[in-house]
Tab-separated table of C-alpha atoms in Angstrom:
chain	number	residue	atom	x	y	z
A	1	MET	CA	-1.417	-15.663	-29.097
A	2	SER	CA	-1.771	-12.760	-26.219
A	3	ASP	CA	-2.426	-9.433	-28.066
A	4	PRO	CA	1.442	-8.054	-27.253
A	5	GLU	CA	0.844	-4.466	-27.099
A	6	LYS	CA	-1.969	-5.095	-24.504
A	7	PRO	CA	-0.535	-5.344	-20.895
A	8	ASP	CA	-2.471	-8.697	-19.428
A	9	ALA	CA	-2.951	-6.050	-16.669
A	10	GLU	CA	-5.330	-3.856	-18.460
A	11	LYS	CA	-6.818	-6.815	-20.543
A	12	PRO	CA	-10.646	-6.854	-19.636
A	13	ILE	CA	-11.266	-9.984	-17.566
A	14	ALA	CA	-12.996	-13.020	-19.907
A	15	GLU	CA	-16.196	-13.585	-18.653
A	16	GLU	CA	-18.719	-16.246	-18.934
A	17	PRO	CA	-22.131	-15.326	-21.037
A	18	ALA	CA	-24.610	-14.783	-18.704
A	19	SER	CA	-26.763	-18.007	-19.973
A	20	ARG	CA	-24.442	-20.565	-17.897
A	21	ALA	CA	-23.654	-18.433	-15.319
A	22	PRO	CA	-24.372	-20.014	-12.537
A	23	ILE	CA	-27.573	-18.786	-10.363
A	24	SER	CA	-24.669	-18.244	-7.329
A	25	GLU	CA	-23.052	-16.206	-9.966
A	26	ARG	CA	-25.352	-14.016	-10.710
A	27	PRO	CA	-25.220	-10.145	-9.828
A	28	ASP	CA	-24.226	-9.692	-6.270
A	29	PRO	CA	-24.100	-6.172	-4.796
A	30	ASP	CA	-21.726	-8.252	-1.711
A	31	LEU	CA	-19.876	-9.448	-4.970
A	32	ARG	CA	-17.120	-6.524	-5.554
A	33	THR	CA	-16.581	-6.839	-1.474
A	34	ARG	CA	-16.069	-10.239	-1.454
A	35	LEU	CA	-13.269	-9.952	-4.153
A	36	VAL	CA	-11.455	-6.594	-2.746
A	37	ASP	CA	-11.726	-8.443	1.359
A	38	VAL	CA	-10.489	-11.841	-0.612
A	39	GLY	CA	-7.667	-10.052	-2.144
A	40	VAL	CA	-6.319	-8.604	1.248
A	41	ASP	CA	-6.322	-11.808	2.633
A	42	LEU	CA	-4.455	-13.207	-0.042
A	43	VAL	CA	-1.851	-10.444	-0.270
A	44	SER	CA	-1.634	-10.993	3.827
A	45	GLN	CA	-0.510	-14.852	3.096
A	46	GLU	CA	1.066	-15.171	0.087
A	47	GLY	CA	2.473	-11.716	-1.157
A	48	ALA	CA	1.246	-9.116	-4.365
A	49	GLY	CA	2.728	-12.310	-6.074
A	50	ALA	CA	-0.788	-14.591	-5.626
A	51	LEU	CA	-2.600	-11.827	-5.919
A	52	THR	CA	-3.734	-13.461	-9.731
A	53	LEU	CA	-7.286	-13.034	-11.390
A	54	ARG	CA	-7.957	-16.693	-10.899
A	55	GLU	CA	-7.279	-17.391	-7.729
A	56	ILE	CA	-8.947	-14.322	-6.076
A	57	ALA	CA	-12.236	-15.941	-8.061
A	58	ARG	CA	-11.459	-19.433	-7.007
A	59	ARG	CA	-11.075	-18.445	-3.397
A	60	ALA	CA	-14.471	-16.026	-3.725
A	61	GLY	CA	-16.336	-19.274	-4.781
A	62	VAL	CA	-17.478	-17.679	-8.034
A	63	SER	CA	-15.611	-18.452	-12.293
A	64	HIS	CA	-12.757	-16.317	-12.778
A	65	GLY	CA	-15.176	-14.534	-15.161
A	66	ALA	CA	-17.340	-13.012	-12.353
A	67	PRO	CA	-15.151	-10.658	-11.188
A	68	ARG	CA	-15.397	-8.425	-14.584
A	69	ARG	CA	-18.530	-7.058	-13.718
A	70	TYR	CA	-16.986	-4.768	-10.715
A	71	PHE	CA	-12.953	-4.517	-12.223
A	72	PRO	CA	-13.512	-4.332	-15.633
A	73	THR	CA	-8.999	-5.307	-16.123
A	74	HIS	CA	-7.348	-7.487	-13.554
A	75	LEU	CA	-5.384	-3.445	-12.921
A	76	GLU	CA	-8.363	-2.478	-11.122
A	77	LEU	CA	-8.215	-5.246	-8.661
A	78	LEU	CA	-5.470	-4.674	-7.706
A	79	SER	CA	-5.914	-1.062	-6.721
A	80	ALA	CA	-9.134	-1.345	-4.900
A	81	ILE	CA	-6.866	-4.058	-3.318
A	82	ALA	CA	-4.284	-1.934	-2.822
A	83	HIS	CA	-7.065	1.319	-1.520
A	84	ARG	CA	-7.656	-1.173	1.363
A	85	GLY	CA	-4.281	-1.039	2.704
A	86	PHE	CA	-3.739	2.875	1.816
A	87	ALA	CA	-6.946	3.428	4.192
A	88	GLN	CA	-5.364	0.947	7.173
A	89	LEU	CA	-1.804	2.845	6.819
A	90	GLY	CA	-4.217	6.418	7.147
A	91	ALA	CA	-6.706	4.792	10.055
A	92	ARG	CA	-2.757	4.202	11.997
A	93	VAL	CA	-1.597	7.565	11.011
A	94	THR	CA	-4.687	9.212	12.519
A	95	THR	CA	-4.383	7.760	15.714
A	96	THR	CA	-1.060	7.886	16.131
A	97	LEU	CA	-1.366	11.482	15.865
A	98	GLY	CA	-4.401	11.381	17.584
A	99	ASP	CA	-4.937	15.639	19.556
A	100	GLY	CA	-2.826	16.714	17.852
A	101	THR	CA	-1.471	17.961	21.404
A	102	ALA	CA	2.207	16.198	21.093
A	103	GLY	CA	4.911	18.411	19.833
A	104	PRO	CA	5.572	17.875	15.736
A	105	ARG	CA	8.976	15.934	16.757
A	106	ASP	CA	7.566	13.584	18.794
A	107	GLN	CA	4.817	13.698	16.410
A	108	LEU	CA	7.330	13.055	13.548
A	109	SER	CA	9.174	10.614	15.248
A	110	GLU	CA	5.931	7.841	16.384
A	111	LEU	CA	4.508	8.434	12.313
A	112	ALA	CA	7.800	7.596	11.194
A	113	ARG	CA	7.502	3.911	13.150
A	114	VAL	CA	4.222	3.544	12.367
A	115	TYR	CA	5.504	3.548	8.893
A	116	LEU	CA	7.760	1.313	9.604
A	117	GLU	CA	5.571	-1.207	11.760
A	118	PHE	CA	2.988	-1.196	8.821
A	119	ALA	CA	5.775	-1.904	6.477
A	120	LEU	CA	6.903	-4.429	7.854
A	121	ASP	CA	4.108	-6.255	8.913
A	122	ASN	CA	2.163	-6.436	5.529
A	123	PRO	CA	4.998	-6.921	3.393
A	124	GLY	CA	2.613	-7.572	0.695
A	125	MET	CA	0.259	-5.325	0.765
A	126	TYR	CA	2.958	-2.457	0.990
A	127	GLU	CA	4.485	-3.826	-2.287
A	128	LEU	CA	1.336	-3.348	-3.829
A	129	MET	CA	0.275	0.041	-2.233
A	130	PHE	CA	3.898	1.161	-4.427
A	131	ARG	CA	3.487	-0.312	-7.690
A	132	HIS	CA	4.110	2.610	-9.727
A	133	ASP	CA	1.725	1.032	-12.157
A	134	LEU	CA	-0.779	1.114	-9.593
A	135	LEU	CA	-0.268	4.653	-9.203
A	136	GLU	CA	0.269	5.355	-12.540
A	137	SER	CA	-3.369	4.138	-13.536
A	138	GLY	CA	-5.313	6.265	-11.786
A	139	HIS	CA	-7.542	3.907	-10.985
A	140	LEU	CA	-9.551	4.687	-8.035
A	141	ARG	CA	-7.739	7.813	-7.426
A	142	LEU	CA	-5.247	6.333	-5.681
A	143	ARG	CA	-2.406	8.196	-6.098
A	144	ASP	CA	-5.133	11.333	-4.431
A	145	THR	CA	-4.833	8.908	-1.664
A	146	SER	CA	-1.474	8.342	-0.941
A	147	LEU	CA	-0.499	11.945	-1.129
A	148	PRO	CA	-2.051	13.436	2.165
A	149	LEU	CA	-0.639	10.524	3.871
A	150	PHE	CA	2.805	12.481	2.258
A	151	GLY	CA	1.551	15.976	3.675
A	152	VAL	CA	1.092	15.381	6.913
A	153	LEU	CA	4.947	14.051	6.847
A	154	VAL	CA	5.297	17.613	4.522
A	155	ASP	CA	3.364	19.314	7.651
A	156	LEU	CA	5.661	17.905	10.083
A	157	VAL	CA	9.090	18.635	9.264
A	158	GLY	CA	7.310	22.802	7.871
A	159	ARG	CA	6.685	22.788	11.733
A	160	LEU	CA	9.956	21.577	12.529
A	161	ARG	CA	12.099	23.698	9.986
A	162	PRO	CA	10.393	26.484	9.592
A	163	GLY	CA	12.980	28.850	7.146
A	164	GLY	CA	14.774	26.010	6.637
A	165	GLY	CA	14.393	24.875	2.633
A	166	ASP	CA	12.126	23.061	0.956
A	167	ALA	CA	9.734	20.932	3.516
A	168	ARG	CA	8.813	18.723	0.237
A	169	SER	CA	11.412	18.114	-0.545
A	170	VAL	CA	13.115	17.345	2.645
A	171	ALA	CA	9.865	15.037	3.667
A	172	GLY	CA	10.419	13.430	0.682
A	173	ALA	CA	14.104	12.406	0.872
A	174	LEU	CA	12.755	11.552	4.678
A	175	TRP	CA	10.251	9.136	3.253
A	176	ALA	CA	12.852	7.470	0.751
A	177	ASN	CA	15.412	6.940	3.935
A	178	LEU	CA	11.971	5.569	5.698
A	179	HIS	CA	11.351	2.930	2.764
A	180	GLY	CA	14.819	2.147	2.569
A	181	ILE	CA	15.118	0.979	5.762
A	182	ALA	CA	11.751	-0.922	5.422
A	183	GLN	CA	13.315	-2.326	2.324
A	184	LEU	CA	16.816	-3.653	3.510
A	185	TRP	CA	14.749	-4.646	6.978
A	186	ARG	CA	12.175	-6.682	5.466
A	187	TRP	CA	15.739	-8.266	3.558
A	188	GLY	CA	17.593	-8.636	7.472
A	189	SER	CA	20.372	-6.728	5.008
A	190	LEU	CA	20.529	-4.035	7.557
A	191	GLN	CA	20.117	-6.469	11.196
A	192	LEU	CA	23.106	-7.873	9.571
A	193	ALA	CA	25.461	-4.753	8.904
A	194	THR	CA	24.010	-3.464	12.476
A	195	GLY	CA	23.649	-6.204	14.600
A	196	THR	CA	21.035	-5.356	16.300
A	197	ASP	CA	17.224	-6.485	16.069
A	198	ASP	CA	15.570	-3.013	17.009
A	199	PHE	CA	15.019	-0.103	14.433
A	200	ALA	CA	14.783	2.327	16.661
A	201	PRO	CA	18.432	3.491	16.422
A	202	LEU	CA	18.220	3.642	12.852
A	203	LEU	CA	15.298	5.375	12.806
A	204	ARG	CA	16.508	8.678	15.113
A	205	THR	CA	19.742	8.576	13.392
A	206	ALA	CA	17.361	9.343	10.226
A	207	LEU	CA	15.729	11.582	11.817
A	208	ASP	CA	18.116	13.544	12.710
A	209	ALA	CA	20.503	13.670	9.293
A	210	HIS	CA	17.116	15.331	7.673
A	211	LEU	CA	15.852	17.604	10.863
A	212	GLY	CA	19.200	18.181	12.733
A	213	PRO	CA	19.537	16.756	16.402
A	214	GLU	CA	16.336	16.898	18.518
A	215	ALA	CA	16.351	19.806	21.629
A	216	GLY	CA	17.938	18.784	24.214
A	217	ARG	CA	19.898	15.298	22.961
């Protein structure tokens, strides 16, 4: 019987005794990376709900106890997979912002577009990345990985609204708006409500609502 006081995600992963472990499952310096790679592929193909320890281990070609060598709990393995998602999103943001020669409004518009496209192209990973239990757990310092991305948003908002109030609060409201658009768009609700298959008008409206109309428009 499971321990009712200890969430499954925080229970140590059962591991076969070393003497019974096949030669192919003995310490492998590449196993950690392989497990995360398998998890990234699995969440992309089947969603966050498919990320069970048993399925990840099976696809990696090891026993269900083998991941314990690198991830003592399920939550730590999920955190490592989510960390890969934040790295992917961060790389897209860095590429989008380029050398910083574009104005802050153009940069922010592109940043918002990239965020929505990432959320819609990677729904399983996106869901995993913002799971409250992963961010709160502290594993792999996920919160420290996500906050710099939010810091970019705060910086751009501050440059667009100098002296116009708390940039962090405005950025938070804008992020919540983008998150809502991503979720409702993925469900198909916004397309049905607005009668459009293009989220660009919604994105412009959200930016105007939080930052004011763009100059010259």
